């Protein structure tokens, strides 16, 4: 499990690209099904449905909200 | 003019990003489950350009291993970088990342040098890293090292705020077959395949392939950001060991595409439009290395690589093709009982061709840039096993600013077997890239008659941005289950990038207001990173780190009115804290 805190980004004067402080957490649970098969359940950015880490200003519209992301991974070694 | 100026800076900063902005010694184990004293003996190569132990490095260093990356659940290289203490690695959208240490954090952080197995992936055109195409198979990574602070005395220009060194495992260490399937929300799917094994008695080889697809990121207000991304990549690595000689040959090739939505200036009314289009990438590289050991105190290494990368963003800068050829030689030997000498020579040729488009063009559209480098350092043992002084410098000549000197002096004091104290003073430079020297960027077009166009123009009279860094650090293992590492710094930057308004010019019926790239900004930063590793039991490890940054910037006193500093302290967090528990 990883928890992290990042303080606010004040942004540039008049550019409107400030970002609030945030706390986020990732978690991973690994299971060994057999010596050759492993499964991992992974959750990234679990504490909010979406949030901004950095604004991109200028030529592109402000995309970039990072979603809560559950994942799973199956690994087979041979 | 203030408003125009600001948007100009915004565009300049975002442009560089919208545009997209070694000899391996194995760290096989999970660092979080190593004994504390084992941790201090882990070999690293990044700080000194040859293996040394983590506990005896006279630089601020962060390290993660393959097992750390696996346990984090990271799916790609930039996600793995988030684990490095003292690094700010923030995700901008599906494929873009802003990665920097010690400030100057923005989507295209131009003061971080990044190497993958000794190959520089810092873009010589846009001064930053296209993170979307740096997809190293994570299972083949041995370790990722981060020098926080300048590494220029051995790595050269652009190693100003830090050096990230990704080191993959030798083929002999990563044998067998492996298939991994990852799936997640937001249409994320990734396949990783690898097969490798022994070839003959002294050789080993592996091949890999990966494919990934990700949906677009969300806009803050909901809706799709349109930046979906698909990439396919394959590669190989072959290693041959013959006694004291090691040979490596490796290569990668990739092809990818992504969506993007851009608000761009246009030459005709309404002078701006929202463009949705694909960007396309492809590229490849081939690297060979030979290293030979003569004795425990003497060895040499010879490396050569070629790298080819094409990126097409039709409505922005058109098609950009870059070919890089690099040769590197280094030799290490002991001189008497007290001196350890490391020296080397290098040559790099970067040849590019950029077709250009209305908002972003380069003059000239094609250019060959040469870089000739040399470095030498002397590690002097003042008191055996207690006190070491390291003096060295990089000397290099580049096509933009000519000769650059980047010296450093480092002191390492080991008062006891569990305690290390170090201090360093060094100079590092960021040399101009094509975007600084040859850019012509239309930042904004104003419709009100007469039509006015604000442009950013590169300059061929630029000097390198310069840093003088003062650093100190302390490492201690007070208990068999606890280690602490603290490093602090003061950085003084001069000749940073700025934009100065030039006299307006009439082009047909359009008034062009140029902002010319200059060297009139300065900045100061201070701060530090403290990290601790605790091992409550043999299976449970906890790592915590805290990073503080204070950054201020300004313009020189004698600049022309209207000049803008292209430095943004407000884009940097003052505090970062992370806690990682694994068992």
CSV table of C-alpha atoms in Angstrom, one decimal, chain A residues 1-15 17-19 22 26-30 36 38 40 42-45 49-78, chain B residues 6 10-11 13-14 18 70-75 79 82-83 89-93 95-96 107 176-186 188 195 217-220 225 227 261-264 274 316 568 570-581:
chain,number,residue,atom,x,y,z
A,1,UNK,CA,0.0,0.0,0.0
A,2,UNK,CA,1.2,3.4,-0.9
A,3,UNK,CA,-0.2,6.7,0.4
A,4,UNK,CA,1.0,10.1,-0.8
A,5,UNK,CA,0.3,13.7,-0.1
A,6,UNK,CA,1.1,16.6,-2.5
A,7,UNK,CA,0.6,20.2,-1.4
A,8,UNK,CA,-1.2,22.7,-3.6
A,9,UNK,CA,0.2,24.1,-6.8
A,10,UNK,CA,-0.4,27.9,-6.7
A,11,UNK,CA,-0.3,28.1,-10.4
A,12,UNK,CA,0.7,31.2,-12.5
A,13,UNK,CA,-0.8,34.6,-11.9
A,14,UNK,CA,-4.0,35.0,-13.9
A,15,UNK,CA,-3.5,31.7,-15.7
A,17,UNK,CA,-3.9,26.7,-13.4
A,18,UNK,CA,-3.8,26.2,-9.6
A,19,UNK,CA,-4.2,22.6,-8.3
A,22,UNK,CA,-4.5,16.0,-2.4
A,26,UNK,CA,-2.6,2.9,-4.3
A,27,UNK,CA,-2.9,-0.7,-3.2
A,28,UNK,CA,-1.9,-4.1,-4.6
A,29,UNK,CA,-2.8,-7.6,-3.5
A,30,UNK,CA,-0.8,-10.4,-5.1
A,36,UNK,CA,3.3,-20.6,-12.6
A,38,UNK,CA,-0.1,-15.3,-10.3
A,40,UNK,CA,-2.7,-9.3,-8.8
A,42,UNK,CA,-4.4,-3.3,-8.2
A,43,UNK,CA,-6.1,-0.1,-7.3
A,44,UNK,CA,-4.6,3.2,-8.2
A,45,UNK,CA,-5.7,6.7,-7.1
A,49,UNK,CA,-13.3,9.3,-8.6
A,50,UNK,CA,-11.2,11.8,-10.5
A,51,UNK,CA,-8.7,14.6,-9.9
A,52,UNK,CA,-6.1,16.9,-11.5
A,53,UNK,CA,-2.4,16.5,-10.9
A,54,UNK,CA,-1.1,19.1,-13.3
A,55,UNK,CA,-2.9,21.5,-15.6
A,56,UNK,CA,-1.9,21.7,-19.2
A,57,UNK,CA,-2.4,25.3,-20.4
A,58,UNK,CA,-2.0,26.9,-23.7
A,59,UNK,CA,-2.7,25.0,-27.0
A,60,UNK,CA,-4.7,22.2,-25.6
A,61,UNK,CA,-8.0,22.4,-23.7
A,62,UNK,CA,-7.6,21.4,-20.1
A,63,UNK,CA,-7.7,17.7,-20.3
A,64,UNK,CA,-6.0,15.5,-17.7
A,65,UNK,CA,-8.3,14.5,-14.9
A,66,UNK,CA,-6.9,11.2,-13.5
A,67,UNK,CA,-9.6,8.6,-12.8
A,68,UNK,CA,-9.7,6.1,-10.0
A,69,UNK,CA,-8.3,3.0,-11.6
A,70,UNK,CA,-8.9,-0.6,-10.6
A,71,UNK,CA,-6.8,-3.1,-12.5
A,72,UNK,CA,-6.1,-6.8,-12.5
A,73,UNK,CA,-3.1,-8.6,-13.9
A,74,UNK,CA,-2.6,-12.3,-14.7
A,75,UNK,CA,1.0,-13.5,-15.1
A,76,UNK,CA,2.0,-16.9,-16.4
A,77,UNK,CA,5.7,-17.9,-16.3
A,78,UNK,CA,7.0,-20.8,-18.3
B,6,UNK,CA,1.0,35.8,-20.2
B,10,UNK,CA,1.6,29.7,-21.3
B,11,UNK,CA,1.9,28.7,-24.9
B,13,UNK,CA,5.6,26.3,-21.8
B,14,UNK,CA,2.8,24.1,-23.1
B,18,UNK,CA,2.0,19.7,-26.1
B,70,UNK,CA,6.2,-5.2,-9.4
B,71,UNK,CA,4.8,-4.8,-6.0
B,72,UNK,CA,3.6,-1.3,-6.8
B,73,UNK,CA,1.3,-2.5,-9.6
B,74,UNK,CA,2.7,0.1,-12.0
B,75,UNK,CA,1.9,-0.6,-15.7
B,79,UNK,CA,4.0,5.2,-13.2
B,82,UNK,CA,6.3,7.9,-8.9
B,83,UNK,CA,7.9,5.6,-6.4
B,89,UNK,CA,6.1,12.6,-11.3
B,90,UNK,CA,2.7,13.9,-12.1
B,91,UNK,CA,0.3,12.6,-14.8
B,92,UNK,CA,-1.1,15.2,-17.1
B,93,UNK,CA,-3.4,13.1,-19.2
B,95,UNK,CA,0.1,9.7,-22.0
B,96,UNK,CA,1.7,12.9,-20.8
B,107,UNK,CA,5.0,19.2,-18.5
B,176,UNK,CA,12.4,-18.2,-19.4
B,177,UNK,CA,9.0,-17.2,-20.7
B,178,UNK,CA,6.6,-14.8,-19.3
B,179,UNK,CA,3.2,-13.6,-20.4
B,180,UNK,CA,1.2,-11.0,-18.5
B,181,UNK,CA,-2.2,-9.6,-19.2
B,182,UNK,CA,-3.4,-6.4,-17.5
B,183,UNK,CA,-6.9,-5.0,-17.7
B,184,UNK,CA,-8.6,-2.1,-16.0
B,185,UNK,CA,-11.2,0.6,-16.3
B,186,UNK,CA,-10.9,3.4,-18.9
B,188,UNK,CA,-7.0,0.0,-20.4
B,195,UNK,CA,11.1,-15.2,-23.8
B,217,UNK,CA,-8.5,11.0,-19.7
B,218,UNK,CA,-11.5,12.9,-18.3
B,219,UNK,CA,-11.9,16.6,-18.5
B,220,UNK,CA,-12.2,18.1,-15.0
B,225,UNK,CA,-10.3,14.6,-23.1
B,227,UNK,CA,-6.2,11.7,-25.6
B,261,UNK,CA,-7.7,17.9,-29.0
B,262,UNK,CA,-6.0,21.2,-29.5
B,263,UNK,CA,-7.0,24.8,-29.6
B,264,UNK,CA,-4.7,26.2,-32.2
B,274,UNK,CA,-10.4,23.4,-32.0
B,316,UNK,CA,1.1,21.7,-34.8
B,568,UNK,CA,7.0,29.2,-12.9
B,570,UNK,CA,3.8,28.2,-8.8
B,571,UNK,CA,3.8,24.9,-10.8
B,572,UNK,CA,5.8,23.2,-8.0
B,573,UNK,CA,4.5,21.7,-4.8
B,574,UNK,CA,6.1,22.9,-1.6
B,575,UNK,CA,5.5,19.6,0.3
B,576,UNK,CA,5.4,16.0,-0.9
B,577,UNK,CA,5.0,13.1,1.5
B,578,UNK,CA,4.7,9.4,0.8
B,579,UNK,CA,4.5,6.3,2.9
B,580,UNK,CA,4.8,2.8,1.4
B,581,UNK,CA,4.2,-0.4,3.3
